[in-house]
Short mmCIF file of C-alpha atoms in Angstrom, two decimals:
data_model
loop_
_atom_site.label_atom_id
_atom_site.label_comp_id
_atom_site.label_asym_id
_atom_site.label_seq_id
_atom_site.Cartn_x
_atom_site.Cartn_y
_atom_site.Cartn_z
CA UNK A 1 21.42 -18.67 -0.47
CA UNK A 2 17.98 -19.11 -2.09
CA UNK A 3 17.06 -17.49 -5.23
CA UNK A 4 14.05 -15.50 -4.17
CA UNK A 5 13.94 -14.55 -8.35
CA UNK A 6 14.46 -17.65 -10.13
CA UNK A 7 11.03 -18.22 -10.49
CA UNK A 8 8.26 -14.73 -10.81
CA UNK A 9 5.56 -13.53 -12.92
CA UNK A 10 5.48 -10.38 -15.00
CA UNK A 11 2.36 -7.91 -14.84
CA UNK A 12 1.45 -6.07 -17.82
CA UNK A 13 -1.11 -2.96 -16.79
CA UNK A 14 -3.08 -1.73 -19.04
CA UNK A 15 -3.66 0.94 -16.34
CA UNK A 16 -6.53 -1.37 -13.92
CA UNK A 17 -7.37 0.33 -10.64
CA UNK A 18 -6.73 -3.30 -9.31
CA UNK A 19 -3.09 -4.17 -10.41
CA UNK A 20 -1.07 -3.49 -8.00
CA UNK A 21 -3.71 -5.89 -6.23
CA UNK A 22 -2.73 -8.35 -8.66
CA UNK A 23 1.00 -8.03 -7.99
CA UNK A 24 0.00 -8.49 -3.63
CA UNK A 25 -1.90 -11.64 -4.28
CA UNK A 26 0.65 -12.81 -6.24
CA UNK A 27 3.61 -11.92 -3.62
CA UNK A 28 1.25 -13.36 -1.24
CA UNK A 29 1.10 -16.64 -2.61
CA UNK A 30 4.98 -16.84 -2.31
CA UNK A 31 6.18 -16.07 -5.82
CA UNK A 32 8.26 -12.92 -6.95
CA UNK A 33 6.73 -10.34 -9.58
CA UNK A 34 6.84 -7.18 -11.11
CA UNK A 35 4.47 -4.68 -12.61
CA UNK A 36 5.61 -2.63 -15.97
CA UNK A 37 2.89 -0.77 -18.00
CA UNK A 38 2.14 -2.29 -21.07
CA UNK A 39 3.94 0.51 -23.17
CA UNK A 40 7.71 -0.48 -21.51
CA UNK A 41 7.86 -3.79 -22.28
CA UNK A 42 8.38 -4.30 -25.68
CA UNK A 43 11.30 -5.23 -26.39
CA UNK A 44 12.46 -6.40 -22.77
CA UNK A 45 9.87 -9.30 -21.39
CA UNK A 46 12.73 -12.12 -22.92
CA UNK A 47 15.38 -10.50 -21.22
CA UNK A 48 13.17 -10.47 -17.67
CA UNK A 49 12.60 -14.52 -18.31
CA UNK A 50 9.43 -14.36 -16.73
CA UNK A 51 8.16 -17.85 -15.54
CA UNK A 52 4.29 -16.66 -16.79
CA UNK A 53 2.45 -13.29 -17.61
CA UNK A 54 -0.11 -11.17 -16.55
CA UNK A 55 -2.12 -9.01 -18.60
CA UNK A 56 -4.15 -7.12 -16.24
CA UNK A 57 -7.74 -5.04 -16.86
CA UNK A 58 -7.92 -1.73 -17.92
CA UNK A 59 -10.38 1.32 -18.48
CA UNK A 60 -9.87 1.49 -22.26
CA UNK A 61 -12.37 -0.50 -25.47
CA UNK A 62 -10.04 -2.22 -27.39
CA UNK A 63 -12.59 -1.76 -29.91
CA UNK A 64 -10.80 1.90 -30.04
CA UNK A 65 -8.20 2.39 -32.39
CA UNK A 66 -4.88 3.03 -30.60
CA UNK A 67 -5.99 1.34 -27.68
CA UNK A 68 -3.47 -0.91 -25.17
CA UNK A 69 -2.24 -4.12 -26.64
CA UNK A 70 -0.22 -6.91 -25.68
CA UNK A 71 3.25 -6.81 -27.02
CA UNK A 72 3.73 -9.59 -29.56
CA UNK A 73 6.31 -11.32 -27.28
CA UNK A 74 3.58 -11.64 -24.89
CA UNK A 75 2.37 -14.75 -27.43
CA UNK A 76 5.55 -15.63 -28.79
CA UNK A 77 7.72 -16.52 -25.39
CA UNK A 78 6.36 -19.96 -24.91
CA UNK A 79 5.28 -19.20 -20.85
CA UNK A 80 1.46 -19.59 -19.70
CA UNK A 81 0.00 -16.12 -19.66
CA UNK A 82 -3.14 -15.22 -18.14
CA UNK A 83 -5.78 -12.49 -19.11
CA UNK A 84 -8.38 -10.52 -16.58
CA UNK A 85 -10.68 -8.07 -17.74
CA UNK A 86 -9.13 -5.86 -20.03
CA UNK A 87 -6.29 -8.56 -20.31
CA UNK A 88 -8.50 -11.30 -21.72
CA UNK A 89 -10.59 -9.04 -24.31
CA UNK A 90 -7.12 -7.63 -25.53
CA UNK A 91 -5.57 -11.31 -25.88
CA UNK A 92 -9.16 -12.65 -27.99
CA UNK A 93 -8.65 -9.55 -30.16
CA UNK A 94 -4.27 -10.17 -30.79
CA UNK A 95 -5.50 -13.88 -31.79
CA UNK A 96 -8.04 -13.74 -34.03
CA UNK A 97 -11.12 -13.54 -31.29
CA UNK A 98 -13.91 -10.77 -31.72
CA UNK A 99 -14.57 -7.67 -28.81
CA UNK A 100 -18.07 -5.68 -29.02
CA UNK A 101 -19.02 -2.95 -27.56
CA UNK A 102 -22.68 -1.70 -26.98
CA UNK A 103 -23.52 -4.33 -24.12
CA UNK A 104 -25.17 -3.64 -21.03
CA UNK A 105 -22.34 -2.78 -18.63
CA UNK A 106 -21.84 -5.30 -16.04
CA UNK A 107 -20.63 -4.68 -12.63
CA UNK A 108 -20.71 -6.26 -9.45
CA UNK A 109 -21.24 -9.78 -8.73
CA UNK A 110 -22.61 -12.77 -10.90
CA UNK A 111 -22.87 -16.46 -10.82
CA UNK A 112 -20.23 -18.04 -13.21
CA UNK A 113 -20.72 -21.28 -14.05
CA UNK A 114 -17.50 -23.44 -15.09
CA UNK A 115 -19.01 -24.85 -18.55
CA UNK A 116 -15.69 -26.85 -19.03
CA UNK A 117 -13.55 -29.28 -17.36
CA UNK A 118 -10.11 -26.86 -17.24
CA UNK A 119 -6.78 -26.47 -14.79
CA UNK A 120 -7.88 -22.97 -14.19
CA UNK A 121 -11.24 -22.63 -12.59
CA UNK A 122 -12.03 -24.61 -10.00
CA UNK A 123 -14.74 -24.78 -7.06
CA UNK A 124 -13.22 -26.89 -4.04
CA UNK A 125 -15.64 -29.86 -3.18
CA UNK A 126 -15.91 -29.41 0.70
CA UNK A 127 -17.77 -25.34 0.25
CA UNK A 128 -21.10 -27.14 -0.61
CA UNK A 129 -23.25 -26.17 2.73
CA UNK A 130 -27.03 -25.94 3.44
CA UNK A 131 -29.10 -22.85 2.51
CA UNK A 132 -29.80 -20.91 5.63
CA UNK A 133 -32.57 -18.92 6.44
CA UNK A 134 -32.62 -15.10 7.00
CA UNK A 135 -29.19 -15.10 5.73
CA UNK A 136 -27.77 -11.87 3.83
CA UNK A 137 -27.93 -11.86 -0.61
CA UNK A 138 -24.71 -12.12 -0.78
CA UNK A 139 -24.86 -15.26 1.63
CA UNK A 140 -27.73 -16.65 -0.18
CA UNK A 141 -25.83 -16.41 -3.60
CA UNK A 142 -22.40 -18.07 -1.94
CA UNK A 143 -25.36 -20.97 -0.94
CA UNK A 144 -26.33 -21.24 -3.88
CA UNK A 145 -23.41 -21.45 -6.58
CA UNK A 146 -22.33 -24.23 -3.57
CA UNK A 147 -24.90 -26.15 -4.02
CA UNK A 148 -24.59 -25.86 -7.84
CA UNK A 149 -24.53 -29.79 -9.39
CA UNK A 150 -20.62 -30.69 -9.50
CA UNK A 151 -19.59 -27.75 -7.67
CA UNK A 152 -19.37 -25.68 -11.52
CA UNK A 153 -20.58 -22.81 -10.08
CA UNK A 154 -18.82 -19.29 -7.99
CA UNK A 155 -19.72 -16.05 -7.58
CA UNK A 156 -17.31 -13.16 -8.94
CA UNK A 157 -16.97 -9.85 -9.73
CA UNK A 158 -17.86 -8.36 -12.90
CA UNK A 159 -16.57 -4.95 -14.49
CA UNK A 160 -16.54 -4.17 -17.76
CA UNK A 161 -18.89 -2.98 -20.62
CA UNK A 162 -16.77 -4.56 -23.61
CA UNK A 163 -17.32 -7.99 -24.06
CA UNK A 164 -15.40 -11.32 -26.21
CA UNK A 165 -18.43 -12.30 -28.91
CA UNK A 166 -15.88 -15.22 -30.15
CA UNK A 167 -12.94 -16.75 -29.24
CA UNK A 168 -9.65 -17.15 -30.85
CA UNK A 169 -9.07 -20.51 -33.10
CA UNK A 170 -7.88 -23.27 -30.70
CA UNK A 171 -9.42 -21.80 -27.67
CA UNK A 172 -12.38 -22.85 -25.70
CA UNK A 173 -15.24 -21.28 -23.63
CA UNK A 174 -14.57 -22.50 -20.03
CA UNK A 175 -17.17 -20.32 -18.08
CA UNK A 176 -20.07 -18.20 -19.05
CA UNK A 177 -22.50 -15.94 -16.38
CA UNK A 178 -26.51 -15.58 -17.18
CA UNK A 179 -25.60 -12.27 -19.38
CA UNK A 180 -22.18 -13.27 -20.42
CA UNK A 181 -21.60 -16.38 -22.60
CA UNK A 182 -17.74 -15.90 -22.80
CA UNK A 183 -16.71 -15.17 -19.34
CA UNK A 184 -13.29 -17.37 -19.40
CA UNK A 185 -11.75 -19.04 -21.92
CA UNK A 186 -8.22 -21.15 -22.64
CA UNK A 187 -6.06 -22.34 -24.78
CA UNK A 188 -4.63 -25.74 -23.07
CA UNK A 189 -1.81 -26.17 -25.34
CA UNK A 190 -0.25 -22.79 -25.55
CA UNK A 191 -1.61 -22.44 -21.88
CA UNK A 192 -3.31 -19.33 -22.42
CA UNK A 193 -6.04 -18.34 -19.67
CA UNK A 194 -8.44 -15.62 -19.72
CA UNK A 195 -11.13 -14.51 -17.50
CA UNK A 196 -13.62 -11.42 -17.71
CA UNK A 197 -14.46 -11.08 -14.21
CA UNK A 198 -11.46 -10.12 -11.09
CA UNK A 199 -9.66 -12.73 -9.25
CA UNK A 200 -7.60 -10.71 -7.38
CA UNK A 201 -10.51 -8.54 -5.15
CA UNK A 202 -12.07 -10.15 -2.06
CA UNK A 203 -15.65 -10.59 -3.22
CA UNK A 204 -14.58 -13.43 -5.92
CA UNK A 205 -15.10 -16.27 -4.97
CA UNK A 206 -11.90 -18.60 -4.79
CA UNK A 207 -10.02 -15.82 -6.59
CA UNK A 208 -7.07 -16.59 -4.86
CA UNK A 209 -7.01 -20.39 -5.10
CA UNK A 210 -7.28 -19.05 -8.64
CA UNK A 211 -4.62 -16.72 -9.07
CA UNK A 212 -2.37 -20.42 -7.63
CA UNK A 213 -3.34 -22.21 -9.21
CA UNK A 214 -2.44 -20.03 -12.53
CA UNK A 215 1.48 -19.06 -10.39
CA UNK A 216 2.26 -22.58 -8.94
CA UNK A 217 0.47 -25.38 -11.11
CA UNK A 218 0.48 -24.09 -14.67
CA UNK A 219 3.48 -21.71 -14.46
CA UNK A 220 5.31 -24.10 -11.74
CA UNK A 221 6.52 -20.92 -9.68
CA UNK A 222 8.52 -22.33 -6.53
CA UNK A 223 6.99 -20.38 -3.55
CA UNK A 224 10.33 -18.63 -2.39
CA UNK A 225 9.22 -15.07 -1.75
CA UNK A 226 9.01 -15.72 1.52
CA UNK A 227 9.89 -12.81 4.68
CA UNK A 228 12.74 -14.71 6.30
CA UNK A 229 14.31 -15.46 2.27
CA UNK A 230 13.53 -11.73 1.11
CA UNK A 231 15.94 -11.03 4.76
CA UNK A 232 18.41 -13.06 3.27
CA UNK A 233 18.57 -11.61 -0.25
CA UNK A 234 18.46 -8.02 1.17
CA UNK A 235 21.11 -8.66 3.43
CA UNK A 236 23.28 -10.09 0.63
CA UNK A 237 22.48 -7.46 -1.77
CA UNK A 238 23.91 -4.61 0.87
CA UNK A 239 26.84 -6.57 1.60
CA UNK A 240 27.84 -7.03 -1.46
CA UNK A 241 27.05 -3.55 -2.79
CA UNK A 242 28.36 -1.76 0.03
CA UNK A 243 31.64 -3.82 1.00
CA UNK A 244 33.15 -1.85 4.09
CA UNK A 245 32.04 1.35 3.59
CA UNK A 246 29.79 3.14 5.66
CA UNK A 247 26.20 4.22 5.35
CA UNK A 248 24.04 7.12 5.98
CA UNK A 249 19.73 6.93 6.73
CA UNK A 250 17.71 10.00 7.81
CA UNK A 251 15.40 7.87 10.50
CA UNK A 252 12.15 9.73 10.60
CA UNK A 253 10.72 6.94 12.78
CA UNK A 254 8.16 6.07 10.62
CA UNK A 255 7.82 2.25 9.41
CA UNK A 256 9.42 2.38 6.10
CA UNK A 257 13.40 4.06 7.48
CA UNK A 258 12.74 2.29 10.27
CA UNK A 259 12.59 -1.00 8.77
CA UNK A 260 15.23 0.07 6.47
CA UNK A 261 17.40 0.65 10.00
CA UNK A 262 17.06 -2.70 11.18
CA UNK A 263 17.84 -4.60 8.41
CA UNK A 264 21.00 -2.30 7.56
CA UNK A 265 22.05 -2.97 11.45
CA UNK A 266 21.28 -7.01 10.96
CA UNK A 267 23.89 -6.31 7.35
CA UNK A 268 26.45 -4.25 8.43
CA UNK A 269 26.06 -3.79 11.82
CA UNK A 270 28.33 -0.48 13.02
CA UNK A 271 29.01 0.55 9.17
CA UNK A 272 25.45 2.54 9.47
CA UNK A 273 25.18 5.77 10.71
CA UNK A 274 21.29 7.23 11.38
CA UNK A 275 20.24 10.97 12.00
CA UNK A 276 17.42 11.31 13.83
CA UNK A 277 16.18 14.87 13.31
CA UNK A 278 13.37 15.48 16.26
CA UNK A 279 11.58 18.27 14.35
CA UNK A 280 9.05 18.97 18.17
CA UNK A 281 6.49 17.66 15.35
CA UNK A 282 6.15 13.95 16.29
CA UNK A 283 3.52 12.48 18.09
CA UNK A 284 3.61 12.45 21.83
CA UNK A 285 7.01 10.63 22.77
CA UNK A 286 8.20 9.67 19.98
CA UNK A 287 11.46 11.18 20.26
CA UNK A 288 12.37 8.94 23.00
CA UNK A 289 10.40 6.36 21.76
CA UNK A 290 12.59 6.13 18.85
CA UNK A 291 15.69 6.05 20.96
CA UNK A 292 14.56 3.03 23.22
CA UNK A 293 13.40 0.93 20.17
CA UNK A 294 16.44 1.83 17.34
CA UNK A 295 19.32 2.61 19.08
CA UNK A 296 19.31 0.56 22.58
CA UNK A 297 16.59 -2.32 21.34
CA UNK A 298 17.87 -3.01 18.41
CA UNK A 299 21.45 -1.77 18.77
CA UNK A 300 21.54 1.02 15.83
CA UNK A 301 23.97 3.57 15.98
CA UNK A 302 21.88 6.88 15.97
CA UNK A 303 22.54 10.53 16.13
CA UNK A 304 19.58 12.24 17.96
CA UNK A 305 19.22 15.75 16.58
CA UNK A 306 17.16 18.11 18.89
CA UNK A 307 15.89 20.58 16.70
CA UNK A 308 12.58 21.44 17.98
CA UNK A 309 13.50 25.61 18.68
CA UNK A 310 15.13 25.94 15.20
CA UNK A 311 11.69 24.53 13.38
CA UNK A 312 9.48 26.69 15.88
CA UNK A 313 11.97 30.02 15.53
CA UNK A 314 11.36 29.20 11.12
CA UNK A 315 7.75 28.94 11.45
CA UNK A 316 6.86 31.34 13.56
CA UNK A 317 3.90 33.65 11.90
CA UNK A 318 3.50 31.42 8.83
CA UNK A 319 -0.01 29.41 8.24
CA UNK A 320 0.31 28.55 4.72
CA UNK A 321 0.01 24.68 4.11
CA UNK A 322 1.88 24.90 1.43
CA UNK A 323 4.89 27.66 2.79
CA UNK A 324 5.02 25.26 6.28
CA UNK A 325 6.03 22.13 4.00
CA UNK A 326 8.35 24.27 2.60
CA UNK A 327 10.12 25.32 5.60
CA UNK A 328 10.00 22.14 7.22
CA UNK A 329 11.64 20.85 4.27
CA UNK A 330 14.23 22.55 3.79
CA UNK A 331 15.01 22.52 7.54
CA UNK A 332 15.76 19.01 7.41
CA UNK A 333 18.03 18.91 4.86
CA UNK A 334 20.18 21.36 5.91
CA UNK A 335 19.93 19.62 8.92
CA UNK A 336 20.73 16.52 7.44
CA UNK A 337 23.72 18.05 5.61
CA UNK A 338 25.38 19.71 8.89
CA UNK A 339 25.08 16.24 10.24
CA UNK A 340 26.48 14.17 7.33
CA UNK A 341 29.43 16.58 6.64
CA UNK A 342 30.75 15.68 10.71
CA UNK A 343 31.08 11.54 9.67
CA UNK A 344 34.01 10.73 8.13
CA UNK A 345 34.22 8.55 5.42
CA UNK A 346 30.11 7.60 4.73
CA UNK A 347 29.82 6.31 0.78
CA UNK A 348 26.07 5.91 0.61
CA UNK A 349 22.86 7.57 1.30
CA UNK A 350 19.94 4.76 2.56
CA UNK A 351 16.53 5.56 1.73
CA UNK A 352 13.29 3.46 2.41
CA UNK A 353 11.72 3.29 -1.32
CA UNK A 354 9.55 1.02 -1.52
CA UNK A 355 8.18 -0.79 -4.69
CA UNK A 356 4.77 1.72 -4.91
CA UNK A 357 6.93 4.74 -5.22
CA UNK A 358 8.46 2.23 -8.45
CA UNK A 359 5.86 1.92 -10.00
CA UNK A 360 4.41 5.63 -9.89
CA UNK A 361 7.35 7.17 -10.65
CA UNK A 362 7.82 4.66 -14.00
CA UNK A 363 4.73 5.33 -15.43
CA UNK A 364 4.54 4.57 -19.27
CA UNK A 365 7.51 4.72 -21.66
CA UNK A 366 7.98 8.56 -20.88
CA UNK A 367 8.72 7.88 -17.32
CA UNK A 368 11.59 7.87 -15.20
CA UNK A 369 12.39 3.97 -13.72
CA UNK A 370 14.28 5.46 -10.75
CA UNK A 371 13.26 8.42 -8.99
CA UNK A 372 13.81 8.44 -5.66
CA UNK A 373 11.61 9.04 -2.69
CA UNK A 374 11.38 12.41 -0.66
CA UNK A 375 11.97 12.77 3.05
CA UNK A 376 10.02 15.98 3.91
CA UNK A 377 9.92 16.74 0.28
CA UNK A 378 13.44 16.35 0.11
CA UNK A 379 14.06 16.57 -3.20
CA UNK A 380 17.59 16.00 -4.90
CA UNK A 381 19.20 15.49 -1.23
CA UNK A 382 21.16 12.42 -2.63
CA UNK A 383 22.67 14.83 -5.54
CA UNK A 384 23.60 17.58 -3.09
CA UNK A 385 25.53 14.85 -0.69
CA UNK A 386 27.35 12.87 -3.98
CA UNK A 387 26.38 10.60 -1.94
CA UNK A 388 25.73 7.14 -3.78
CA UNK A 389 22.04 4.79 -3.05
CA UNK A 390 21.05 2.27 -0.95
CA UNK A 391 17.59 0.83 -1.29
CA UNK A 392 16.91 -2.07 0.25
CA UNK A 393 13.10 -2.35 0.50
CA UNK A 394 12.50 -0.62 -3.26
CA UNK A 395 11.08 -4.13 -3.96
CA UNK A 396 8.60 -4.36 -1.79
CA UNK A 397 4.98 -3.42 -0.82
CA UNK A 398 4.09 -1.90 2.36
CA UNK A 399 2.61 -4.87 3.44
CA UNK A 400 5.66 -6.96 2.77
CA UNK A 401 7.62 -4.33 4.81
CA UNK A 402 5.83 -4.34 7.42
CA UNK A 403 6.00 -8.40 7.90
CA UNK A 404 9.35 -8.09 7.12
CA UNK A 405 9.94 -5.21 10.13
CA UNK A 406 8.62 -7.75 12.14
CA UNK A 407 10.84 -10.54 11.91
CA UNK A 408 13.67 -8.41 12.01
CA UNK A 409 12.46 -7.93 15.53
CA UNK A 410 10.74 -4.10 15.53
CA UNK A 411 7.82 -4.03 18.14
CA UNK A 412 4.71 -4.77 16.40
CA UNK A 413 3.14 -1.57 17.55
CA UNK A 414 5.36 0.60 15.85
CA UNK A 415 5.51 -1.49 12.30
CA UNK A 416 1.49 -1.79 11.99
CA UNK A 417 1.06 2.34 13.42
CA UNK A 418 -1.24 4.51 11.36
CA UNK A 419 0.46 6.57 8.93
CA UNK A 420 1.89 9.84 9.59
CA UNK A 421 2.46 12.77 7.72
CA UNK A 422 6.18 13.56 6.53
CA UNK A 423 5.66 17.24 8.43
CA UNK A 424 4.09 15.79 11.16
CA UNK A 425 1.92 18.09 13.77
CA UNK A 426 2.79 21.07 11.36
CA UNK A 427 -0.08 19.71 8.93
CA UNK A 428 -2.22 18.83 11.60
CA UNK A 429 -2.09 22.51 13.43
CA UNK A 430 -4.55 24.29 11.50
CA UNK A 431 -2.90 28.20 11.10
CA UNK A 432 0.41 29.22 12.96
CA UNK A 433 2.66 26.49 14.25
CA UNK A 434 3.77 26.79 18.38
CA UNK A 435 5.55 25.20 20.54
CA UNK A 436 2.31 25.16 22.69
CA UNK A 437 0.19 24.15 19.67
CA UNK A 438 2.16 21.34 19.19
CA UNK A 439 2.77 19.66 22.70
CA UNK A 440 -0.84 20.19 23.39
CA UNK A 441 -1.98 18.45 20.47
CA UNK A 442 0.37 15.41 20.61
CA UNK A 443 -1.12 14.53 23.86
CA UNK A 444 -4.76 14.50 23.18
CA UNK A 445 -3.81 12.94 20.03
CA UNK A 446 -2.08 9.97 22.04
CA UNK A 447 -5.30 10.23 23.92
CA UNK A 448 -7.75 9.03 21.21
CA UNK A 449 -5.03 6.43 20.01
CA UNK A 450 -4.99 4.66 22.97
CA UNK A 451 -8.23 4.54 23.54
CA UNK A 452 -8.71 3.27 20.07
CA UNK A 453 -6.60 0.42 21.18
CA UNK A 454 -8.30 -0.26 24.29
CA UNK A 455 -11.34 -0.75 22.86
CA UNK A 456 -10.11 -2.56 19.54
CA UNK A 457 -10.82 0.10 17.08
CA UNK A 458 -7.33 0.82 16.22
CA UNK A 459 -6.37 -1.98 13.58
CA UNK A 460 -10.30 -1.68 12.38
CA UNK A 461 -9.59 1.47 11.17
CA UNK A 462 -6.93 2.75 8.44
CA UNK A 463 -5.99 6.23 9.90
CA UNK A 464 -6.70 8.03 12.76
CA UNK A 465 -5.37 11.51 14.44
CA UNK A 466 -5.72 14.76 16.34
CA UNK A 467 -6.00 18.08 14.73
CA UNK A 468 -5.34 21.39 16.14
CA UNK A 469 -8.45 23.75 14.69
CA UNK A 470 -7.21 28.02 14.86
CA UNK A 471 -10.44 28.90 16.37
CA UNK A 472 -11.14 29.36 20.48
CA UNK A 473 -14.51 28.41 21.92
CA UNK A 474 -16.37 29.32 24.75
CA UNK A 475 -16.29 26.28 27.83
CA UNK A 476 -16.91 26.06 31.39
CA UNK A 477 -14.22 24.22 33.64
CA UNK A 478 -14.79 23.36 37.05
CA UNK A 479 -16.51 26.99 37.84
CA UNK A 480 -15.15 29.68 35.77
CA UNK A 481 -15.50 30.73 32.16
CA UNK A 482 -12.72 29.28 29.84
CA UNK A 483 -12.04 30.48 26.24
CA UNK A 484 -9.63 27.67 24.35
CA UNK A 485 -9.16 26.27 21.43
CA UNK A 486 -10.81 22.89 19.51
CA UNK A 487 -9.56 19.76 18.74
CA UNK A 488 -10.90 17.69 15.98
CA UNK A 489 -10.81 14.15 16.12
CA UNK A 490 -10.28 12.08 12.31
CA UNK A 491 -10.70 8.56 11.87
CA UNK A 492 -11.29 6.89 8.07
CA UNK A 493 -11.52 3.45 6.66
CA UNK A 494 -10.21 3.18 3.19
CA UNK A 495 -8.20 0.91 1.17
CA UNK A 496 -6.50 2.45 -1.42
CA UNK A 497 -6.61 5.80 0.36
CA UNK A 498 -7.47 7.54 -2.61
CA UNK A 499 -11.21 7.31 -1.84
CA UNK A 500 -12.61 6.75 2.19
CA UNK A 501 -15.22 7.11 4.78
CA UNK A 502 -15.62 8.59 8.22
CA UNK A 503 -15.15 5.52 10.67
CA UNK A 504 -18.43 5.11 12.00
CA UNK A 505 -16.54 5.06 15.88
CA UNK A 506 -19.63 3.98 18.72
CA UNK A 507 -20.37 7.11 20.69
CA UNK A 508 -19.82 6.01 23.44
CA UNK A 509 -15.95 5.62 22.78
CA UNK A 510 -16.21 9.06 20.96
CA UNK A 511 -17.49 10.33 24.38
CA UNK A 512 -15.31 8.77 26.90
CA UNK A 513 -11.88 10.13 24.26
CA UNK A 514 -13.45 14.07 24.53
CA UNK A 515 -14.06 13.21 28.03
CA UNK A 516 -10.61 12.42 28.72
CA UNK A 517 -9.09 14.98 26.44
CA UNK A 518 -11.23 18.14 28.04
CA UNK A 519 -10.07 16.85 31.62
CA UNK A 520 -6.05 15.26 31.01
CA UNK A 521 -5.12 18.41 28.36
CA UNK A 522 -5.18 21.85 29.74
CA UNK A 523 -5.80 24.15 27.31
CA UNK A 524 -8.99 22.67 25.46
CA UNK A 525 -12.41 22.97 25.88
CA UNK A 526 -13.97 21.33 23.16
CA UNK A 527 -13.53 18.22 21.15
CA UNK A 528 -15.43 17.51 17.15
CA UNK A 529 -15.94 14.56 15.59
CA UNK A 530 -14.90 14.68 11.25
CA UNK A 531 -17.85 13.05 9.25
CA UNK A 532 -16.06 13.97 6.42
CA UNK A 533 -15.64 11.53 3.43
CA UNK A 534 -13.03 11.67 0.69
CA UNK A 535 -14.20 12.57 -1.80
CA UNK A 536 -15.37 15.49 -1.11
CA UNK A 537 -12.26 16.12 1.99
CA UNK A 538 -9.29 14.64 1.88
CA UNK A 539 -7.69 12.66 4.50
CA UNK A 540 -6.24 15.22 6.30
CA UNK A 541 -6.58 18.79 6.61
CA UNK A 542 -3.76 20.50 5.39
#
């Protein structure tokens, strides 16, 4: 079996917003990497045995007392090191160079010139193109760069205030901009490299190629981190951990739990038992779709619990969002435990913990490295059930989970669908949650999603859904007056879900969706479209 962890990159995080993006780019190259907080790494790096180290950017200033520093091991281990933005500044400061504040902050695209031959910064010769007329300013910059003598320039994304004004002994300046004399540097003998720009963002020309050069050419990593190898490795680990004992999984129908189910089924077959709690708050006909995909198509042993009556009974008269969440979470725990007690020989609980959960839980030196991911706010479930954990996805980013899901045979439409909240429609129905509201909303939502797919917009937006509003509106249905609830449509575009812009869907599409909803879903007389961004609004309404 291929050892997919033999060659690996350690990324030390200094608090940059792009750190996870660095890791994703390294993994896209085909090399395993981990992110550690800078203050958790001291004394542990040698044991991790990285093939190379990347120092991330960060919001601090190296000129201030007690600002973050790379552990000394980084520079004594003898492996290649790449500093990015703050990583370049702390490398310079720690190795005898000088960093200054007080200069004009540089943010956005800049033209970076390669001023000394090196193994890191290269511009492919084939990128030279003739200047075009009437093109965008970004296109003009790209053309100007592409025509630079000897292909020695490219566009790079800058985001910094401090700057290196003196490089350490042994270093050479290899890149500069009009405003920044030292934009990149290297010590080829010790294999230390640093750039003031961000190669991980798409705005930087040839950024991915730069990272590939560092990871593959300079560090010597083999590209073993592939979907097929990840699956093979995960299966071997699960079999070694579980042996002949049974594993229990709470199947929600979401991407993570579905991929876990498919992976475990391939690894241990009938030893896996899934409990699928149908709350009545799922997407339109989702319960049947989960059973069809997982039980019939994938051959997974799934116990379906139809608990809609119980949920609607407990939610009657409750309109506070947090109260609804707690009720939905508590009921899931109760039902899951009730079903698990009916099973014999279960020794493990499987969970869909993914790598961002681990990173966010670990935090800094005071953080906790292993925190259980909650399902419907299910805190403490493993402890109460006294089961050992199986988390086959805990090393993977979401995009990697999706790719191996497709590789395992799950339908692409399931694997790449938009996020859905744990409490389901319970937090998309504003006010009291009733069966009528849930059924009506699910149908309206299904029409919206169907039309987005049909018109090629589903994959262009990050998340889209319908919301049931606790207000009634006068309408005219046929020749009769109607006084019925209102449904709001929401579609957003985002990269990280921390901020989002409302999607500018075509008016014709919105008109068509609204007409279908009013005509086909009884009980709705008005449809509105949410044009709020995040901030100030959140993506979900509750």
